[in-house]
Short mmCIF file of C-alpha atoms and ligand atoms in Angstrom, two decimals:
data_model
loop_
_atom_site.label_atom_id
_atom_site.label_comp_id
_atom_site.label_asym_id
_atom_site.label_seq_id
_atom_site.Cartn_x
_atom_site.Cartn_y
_atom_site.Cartn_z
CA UNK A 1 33.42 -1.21 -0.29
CA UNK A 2 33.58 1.74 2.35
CA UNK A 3 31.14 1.76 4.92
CA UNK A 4 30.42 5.55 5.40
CA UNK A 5 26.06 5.71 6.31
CA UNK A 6 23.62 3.23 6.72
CA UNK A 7 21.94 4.89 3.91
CA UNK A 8 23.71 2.65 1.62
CA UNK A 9 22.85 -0.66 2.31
CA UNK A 10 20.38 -2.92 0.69
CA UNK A 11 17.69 -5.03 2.30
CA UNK A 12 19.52 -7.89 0.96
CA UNK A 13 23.04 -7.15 2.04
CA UNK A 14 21.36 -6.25 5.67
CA UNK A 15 19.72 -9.59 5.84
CA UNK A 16 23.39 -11.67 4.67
CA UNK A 17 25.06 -9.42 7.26
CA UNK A 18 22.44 -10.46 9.96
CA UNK A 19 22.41 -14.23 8.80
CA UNK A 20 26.54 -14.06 9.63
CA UNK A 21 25.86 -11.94 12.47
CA UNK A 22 23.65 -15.14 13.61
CA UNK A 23 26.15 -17.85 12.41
CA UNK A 24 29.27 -16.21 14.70
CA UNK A 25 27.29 -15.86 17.52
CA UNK A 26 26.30 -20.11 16.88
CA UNK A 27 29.82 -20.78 16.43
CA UNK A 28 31.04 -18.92 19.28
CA UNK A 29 28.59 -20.74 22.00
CA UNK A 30 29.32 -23.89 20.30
CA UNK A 31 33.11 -23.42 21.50
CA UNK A 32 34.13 -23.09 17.88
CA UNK A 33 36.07 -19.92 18.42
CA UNK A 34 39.43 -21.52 16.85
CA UNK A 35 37.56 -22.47 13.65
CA UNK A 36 37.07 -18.72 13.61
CA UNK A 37 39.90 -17.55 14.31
CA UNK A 38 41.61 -19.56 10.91
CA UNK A 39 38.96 -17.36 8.87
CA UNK A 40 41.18 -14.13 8.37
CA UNK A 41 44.55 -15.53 10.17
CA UNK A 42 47.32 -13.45 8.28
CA UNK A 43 45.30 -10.38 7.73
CA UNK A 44 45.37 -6.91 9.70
CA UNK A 45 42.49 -4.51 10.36
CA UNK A 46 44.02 -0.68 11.75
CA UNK A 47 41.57 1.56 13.86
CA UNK A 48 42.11 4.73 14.49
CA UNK A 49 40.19 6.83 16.72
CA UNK A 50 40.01 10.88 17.50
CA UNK A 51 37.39 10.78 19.96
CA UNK A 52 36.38 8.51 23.09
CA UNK A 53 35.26 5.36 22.76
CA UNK A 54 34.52 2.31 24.72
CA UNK A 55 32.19 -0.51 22.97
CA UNK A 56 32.62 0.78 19.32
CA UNK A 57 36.76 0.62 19.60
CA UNK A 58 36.58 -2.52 21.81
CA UNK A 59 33.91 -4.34 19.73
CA UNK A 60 35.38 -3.80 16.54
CA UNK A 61 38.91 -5.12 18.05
CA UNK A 62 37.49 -8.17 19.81
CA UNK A 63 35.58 -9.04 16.85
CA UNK A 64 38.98 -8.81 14.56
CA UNK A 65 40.60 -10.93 16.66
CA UNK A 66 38.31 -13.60 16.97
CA UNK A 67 37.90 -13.95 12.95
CA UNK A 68 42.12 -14.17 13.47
CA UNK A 69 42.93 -10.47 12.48
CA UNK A 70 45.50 -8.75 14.05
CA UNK A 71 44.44 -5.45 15.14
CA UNK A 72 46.64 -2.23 14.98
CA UNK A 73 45.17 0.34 16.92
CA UNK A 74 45.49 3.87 17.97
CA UNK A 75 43.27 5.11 20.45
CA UNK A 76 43.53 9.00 20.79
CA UNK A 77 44.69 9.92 17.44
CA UNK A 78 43.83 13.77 18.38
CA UNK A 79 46.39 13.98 20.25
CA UNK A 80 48.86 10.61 19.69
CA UNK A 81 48.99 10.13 15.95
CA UNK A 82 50.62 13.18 13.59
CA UNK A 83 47.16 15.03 13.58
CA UNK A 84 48.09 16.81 16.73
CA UNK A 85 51.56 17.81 14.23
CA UNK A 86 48.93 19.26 11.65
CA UNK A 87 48.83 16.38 9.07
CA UNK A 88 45.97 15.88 7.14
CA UNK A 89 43.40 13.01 7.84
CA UNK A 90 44.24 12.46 4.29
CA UNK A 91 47.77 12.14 4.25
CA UNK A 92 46.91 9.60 7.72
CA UNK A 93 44.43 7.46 5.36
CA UNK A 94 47.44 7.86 2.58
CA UNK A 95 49.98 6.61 4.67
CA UNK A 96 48.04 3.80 6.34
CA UNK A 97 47.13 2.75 2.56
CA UNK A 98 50.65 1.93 2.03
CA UNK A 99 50.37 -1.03 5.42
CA UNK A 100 48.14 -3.82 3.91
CA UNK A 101 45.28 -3.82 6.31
CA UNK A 102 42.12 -5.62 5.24
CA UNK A 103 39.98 -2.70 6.62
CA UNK A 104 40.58 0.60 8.66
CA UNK A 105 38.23 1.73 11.26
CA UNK A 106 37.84 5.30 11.94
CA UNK A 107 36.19 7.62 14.57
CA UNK A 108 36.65 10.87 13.90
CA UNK A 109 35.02 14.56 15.91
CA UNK A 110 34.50 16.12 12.44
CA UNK A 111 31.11 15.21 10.61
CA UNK A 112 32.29 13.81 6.13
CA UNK A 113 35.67 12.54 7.42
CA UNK A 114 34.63 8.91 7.04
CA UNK A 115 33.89 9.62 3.40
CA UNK A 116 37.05 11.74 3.34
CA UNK A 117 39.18 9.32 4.20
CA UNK A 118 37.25 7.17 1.69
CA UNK A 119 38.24 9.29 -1.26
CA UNK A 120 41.74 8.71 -0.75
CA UNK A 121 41.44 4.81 0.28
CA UNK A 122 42.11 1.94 -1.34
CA UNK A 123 41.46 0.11 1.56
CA UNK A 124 37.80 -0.12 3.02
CA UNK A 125 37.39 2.65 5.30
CA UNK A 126 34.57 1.75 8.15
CA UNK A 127 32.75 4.88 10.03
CA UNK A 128 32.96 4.16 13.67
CA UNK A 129 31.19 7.81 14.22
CA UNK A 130 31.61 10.99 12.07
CA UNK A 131 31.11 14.07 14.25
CA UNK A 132 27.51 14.92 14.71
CA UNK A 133 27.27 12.71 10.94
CA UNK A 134 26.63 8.95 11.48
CA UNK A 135 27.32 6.22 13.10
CA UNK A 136 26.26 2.73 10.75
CA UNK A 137 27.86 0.09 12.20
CA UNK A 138 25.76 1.72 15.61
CA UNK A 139 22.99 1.36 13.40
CA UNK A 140 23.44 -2.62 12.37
CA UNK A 141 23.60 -4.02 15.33
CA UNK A 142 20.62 -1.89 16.85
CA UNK A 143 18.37 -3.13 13.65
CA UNK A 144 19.89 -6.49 14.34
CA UNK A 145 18.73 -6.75 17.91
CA UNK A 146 15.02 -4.96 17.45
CA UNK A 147 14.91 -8.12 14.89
CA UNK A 148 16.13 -10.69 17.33
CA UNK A 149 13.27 -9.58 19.90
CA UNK A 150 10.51 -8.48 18.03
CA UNK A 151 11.43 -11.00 15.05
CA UNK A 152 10.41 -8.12 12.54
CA UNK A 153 11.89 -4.85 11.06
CA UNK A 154 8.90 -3.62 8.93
CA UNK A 155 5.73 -2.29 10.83
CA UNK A 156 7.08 -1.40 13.76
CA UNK A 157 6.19 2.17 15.95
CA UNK A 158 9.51 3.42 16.81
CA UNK A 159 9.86 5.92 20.18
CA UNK A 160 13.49 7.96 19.06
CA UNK A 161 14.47 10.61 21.75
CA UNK A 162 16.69 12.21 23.52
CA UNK A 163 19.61 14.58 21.95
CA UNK A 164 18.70 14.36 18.42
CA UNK A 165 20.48 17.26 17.29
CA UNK A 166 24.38 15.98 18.33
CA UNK A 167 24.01 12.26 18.48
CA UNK A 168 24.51 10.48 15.76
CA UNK A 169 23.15 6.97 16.35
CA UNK A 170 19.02 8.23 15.82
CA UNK A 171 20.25 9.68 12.49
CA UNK A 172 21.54 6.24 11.26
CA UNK A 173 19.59 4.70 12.51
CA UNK A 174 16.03 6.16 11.29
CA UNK A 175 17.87 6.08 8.12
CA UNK A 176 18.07 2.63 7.98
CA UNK A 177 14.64 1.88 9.67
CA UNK A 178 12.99 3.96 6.95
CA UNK A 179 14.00 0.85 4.12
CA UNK A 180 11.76 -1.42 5.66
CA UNK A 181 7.77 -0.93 5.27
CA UNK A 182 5.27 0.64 7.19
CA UNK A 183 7.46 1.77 10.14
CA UNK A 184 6.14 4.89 11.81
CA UNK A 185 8.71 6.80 13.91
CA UNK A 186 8.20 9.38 16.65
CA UNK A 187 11.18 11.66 17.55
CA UNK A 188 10.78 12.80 21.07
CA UNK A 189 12.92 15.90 22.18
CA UNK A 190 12.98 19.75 23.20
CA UNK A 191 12.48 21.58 20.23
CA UNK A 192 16.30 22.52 20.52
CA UNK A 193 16.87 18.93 20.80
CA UNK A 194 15.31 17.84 17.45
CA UNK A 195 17.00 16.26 14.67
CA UNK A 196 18.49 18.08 11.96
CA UNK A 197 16.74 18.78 8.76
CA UNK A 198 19.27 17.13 6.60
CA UNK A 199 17.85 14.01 7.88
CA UNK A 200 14.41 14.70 7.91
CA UNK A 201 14.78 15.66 4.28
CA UNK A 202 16.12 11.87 3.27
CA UNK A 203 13.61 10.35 5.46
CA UNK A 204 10.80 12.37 3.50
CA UNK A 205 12.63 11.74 0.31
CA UNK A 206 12.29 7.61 1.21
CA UNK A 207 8.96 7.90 2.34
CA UNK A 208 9.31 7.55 6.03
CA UNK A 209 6.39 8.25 7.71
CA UNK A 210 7.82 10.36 10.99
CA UNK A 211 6.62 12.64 13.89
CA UNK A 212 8.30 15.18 16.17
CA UNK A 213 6.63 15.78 19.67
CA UNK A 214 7.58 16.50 23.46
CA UNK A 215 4.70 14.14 24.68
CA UNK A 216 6.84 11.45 25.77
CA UNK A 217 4.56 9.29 28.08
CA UNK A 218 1.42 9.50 24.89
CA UNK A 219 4.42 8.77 22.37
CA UNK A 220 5.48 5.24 24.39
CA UNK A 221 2.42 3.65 24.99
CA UNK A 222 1.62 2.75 21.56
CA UNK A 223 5.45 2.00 20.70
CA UNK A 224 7.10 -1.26 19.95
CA UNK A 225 10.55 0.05 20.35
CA UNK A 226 11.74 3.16 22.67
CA UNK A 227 15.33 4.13 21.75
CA UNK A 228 16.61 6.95 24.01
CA UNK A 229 19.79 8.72 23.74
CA UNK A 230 22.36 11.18 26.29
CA UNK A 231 22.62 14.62 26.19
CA UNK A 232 26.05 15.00 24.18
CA UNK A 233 27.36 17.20 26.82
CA UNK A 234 30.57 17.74 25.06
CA UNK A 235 29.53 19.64 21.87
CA UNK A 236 27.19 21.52 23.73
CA UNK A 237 27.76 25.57 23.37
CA UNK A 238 27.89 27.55 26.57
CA UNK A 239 24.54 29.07 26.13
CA UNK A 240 22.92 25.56 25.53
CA UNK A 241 20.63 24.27 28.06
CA UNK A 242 22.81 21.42 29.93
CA UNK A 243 19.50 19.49 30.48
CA UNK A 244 17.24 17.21 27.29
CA UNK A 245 14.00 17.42 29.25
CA UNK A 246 13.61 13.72 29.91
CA UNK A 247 14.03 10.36 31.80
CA UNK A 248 13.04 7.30 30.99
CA UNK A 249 11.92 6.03 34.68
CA UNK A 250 9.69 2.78 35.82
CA UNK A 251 6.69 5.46 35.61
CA UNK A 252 7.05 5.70 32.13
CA UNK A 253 7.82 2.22 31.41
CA UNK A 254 4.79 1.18 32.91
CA UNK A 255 3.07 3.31 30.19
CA UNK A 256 4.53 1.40 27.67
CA UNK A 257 2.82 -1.85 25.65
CA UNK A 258 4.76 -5.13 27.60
CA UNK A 259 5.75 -6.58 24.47
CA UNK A 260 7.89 -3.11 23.88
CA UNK A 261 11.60 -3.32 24.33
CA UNK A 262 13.94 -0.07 25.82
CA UNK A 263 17.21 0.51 23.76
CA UNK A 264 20.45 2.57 24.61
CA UNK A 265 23.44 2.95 22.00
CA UNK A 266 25.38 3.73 25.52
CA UNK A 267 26.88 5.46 27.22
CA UNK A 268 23.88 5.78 29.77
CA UNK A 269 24.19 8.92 32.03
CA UNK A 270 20.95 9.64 33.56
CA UNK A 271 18.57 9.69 30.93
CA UNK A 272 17.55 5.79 31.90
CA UNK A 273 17.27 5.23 35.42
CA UNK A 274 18.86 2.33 36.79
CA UNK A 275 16.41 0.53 38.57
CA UNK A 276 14.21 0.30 34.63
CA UNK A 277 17.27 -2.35 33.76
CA UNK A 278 15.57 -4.76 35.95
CA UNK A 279 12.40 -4.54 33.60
CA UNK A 280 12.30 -7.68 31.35
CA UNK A 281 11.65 -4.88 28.44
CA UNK A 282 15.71 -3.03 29.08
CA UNK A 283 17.45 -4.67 26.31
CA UNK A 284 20.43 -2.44 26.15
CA UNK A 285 23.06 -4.64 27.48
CA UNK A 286 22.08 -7.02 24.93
CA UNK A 287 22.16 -4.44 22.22
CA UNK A 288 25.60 -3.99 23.19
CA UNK A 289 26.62 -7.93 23.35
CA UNK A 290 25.01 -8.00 19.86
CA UNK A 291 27.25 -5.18 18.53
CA UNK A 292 30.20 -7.98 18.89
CA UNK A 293 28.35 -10.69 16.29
CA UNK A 294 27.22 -7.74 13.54
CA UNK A 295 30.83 -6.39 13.73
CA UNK A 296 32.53 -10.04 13.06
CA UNK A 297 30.02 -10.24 10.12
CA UNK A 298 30.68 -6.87 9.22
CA UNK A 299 34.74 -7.39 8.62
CA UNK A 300 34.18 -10.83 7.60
CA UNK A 301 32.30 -9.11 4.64
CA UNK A 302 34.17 -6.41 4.04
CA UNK A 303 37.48 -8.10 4.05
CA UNK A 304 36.27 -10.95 1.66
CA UNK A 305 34.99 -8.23 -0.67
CA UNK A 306 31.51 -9.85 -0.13
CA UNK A 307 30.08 -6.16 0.41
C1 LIG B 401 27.55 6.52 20.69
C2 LIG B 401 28.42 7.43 19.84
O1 LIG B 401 29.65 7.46 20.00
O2 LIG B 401 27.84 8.05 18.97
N1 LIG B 401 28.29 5.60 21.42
C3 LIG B 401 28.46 4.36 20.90
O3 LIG B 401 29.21 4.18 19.97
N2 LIG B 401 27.69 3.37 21.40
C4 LIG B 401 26.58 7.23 21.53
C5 LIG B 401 27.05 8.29 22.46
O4 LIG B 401 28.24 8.54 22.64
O5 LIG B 401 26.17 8.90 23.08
#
């Protein structure tokens, strides 16, 4: 099975994927790690990546290896692999067909080439990011970790801000948010910040009940979760304004409920000051750490066809 939005996963295939998520993690602080790496020994997952990356790249490749995958990995296939010779991301997906690997991981700048390279694969293709698309496996471990702290992913008032239009995380992310009941979600941005009506339209269509405003400090005090976001500098246009309108600073922490918790898909740049990771509420670090687990279950899954 491809894994191309977080649109297409059940409740129940979320929950076996967090239940694995929790087992690895067990496993792993019980000093079991060469048990683990027996599970896949003999099996190879590729990723490929055309844009920057730090945690998803890294994640996904520390999380092969300890399940005993070997990992083949290109890192700036703009410019390294035969793309930058004009081939086709589907003769790429073609080619890399023909190698064996359980799974292939792609990152790519243009928004559908995850399902692209789906079309023509035989082998499971996993988004790592599509362009200004999606980004699931973001998504997972995000859901995963608002579970781990709050112990809950129905009912929940979720603060979303930041660049809505180019990231990609809030638009997985709400996605998957929006299969669990009663969730109420407030996007928070400039007006030429706000998310794209593509996925306001499948929110609507699921029954998510959602809320754009500017009023960040009114939004955060009733919220259980704040989830900010960067400014996606790079696919700004020259006339775009090079600023979102917001920080998330101990002022307006201290307007937020204390049993709230502060997420980050990361990169930080400014938009989270550093002195609000101190606050017993940042939980972005740990969102990352958790990315690790959900991306073991993830290929453990998807390479035993269990997904
Ligand atoms: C995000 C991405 O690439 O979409 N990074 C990540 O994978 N954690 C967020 C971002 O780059 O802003």
């Amino acid at each position: 099975m491809h894994i191309i939005s977080a649109s297409q996963f059940s409740l129940s295939q979320l929950g076996g994927l967090f239940n694995r998520a929790d087992f690895f993690k067990e496993q792993l602080a019980a000093g079991r790690g060469r048990q683990l790496a027996e599970l896949h020994r003999g099996r190879q997952v590729c990723t490929i990546f055309y844009q920057p990356s730090t945690r998803t790249r890294l994640s996904f490749e520390t999380a092969a290896l300890k399940l005993g995958f070997g990992v083949v990995s290109t890192e700036n296939a703009l410019e390294s692999s035969s793309s930058s010779k004009g081939e086709s991301l589907e003769d790429t997906i073609r080619t890399l067909n023909g190698y064996g690997y359980s799974a292939i991981v792609i990152r790519h700048n243009q928004q559908g080439a995850a399902k692209r390279a789906a079309a023509v694969s035989q082998v499971p293709i996993i988004n790592a990011g599509d362009g200004k698309g999606e980004h699931p496996t973001q998504a997972l471990y995000d859901a995963y970790t608002i579970y781990k702290n709050l112990g809950r992913l129905d009912n929940l008032r979720i603060v979303m801000g930041g660049d809505l239009k180019y990231g990609r995380t809030v638009r997985s992310l709400s996605q998957l948010l929006a299969k669990y009941k009663d969730n109420q979600v407030t996007f928070v941005s400039l007006p030429e910040f706000s998310l794209g009506a593509d996925i306001k339209g499948a929110l609507s269509r699921v029954g998510l009940k959602f809320k754009e405003t500017a009023a960040l400090r009114a939004a955060v005090s009733k919220a259980d979760v704040v989830y900010w976001t960067r400014l996606q500098t790079e696919h700004l246009g020259d006339d775009e304004t090079k600023n979102s309108g917001f920080r998330i600073d101990m002022s307006i922490v201290k307007s937020m409920p204390k049993h709230a918790i502060i997420m980050h898909p990361l990169p930080r740049v400014d938009e989270i000051s550093t002195d609000v990771d101190k606050d017993p509420r940042a939980k972005y670090f740990e969102q990352a750490a958790n990315g690790l687990y959900v991306r073991m279950a993830l290929l453990d899954q998807v390479a035993s066809g269990k997904l």
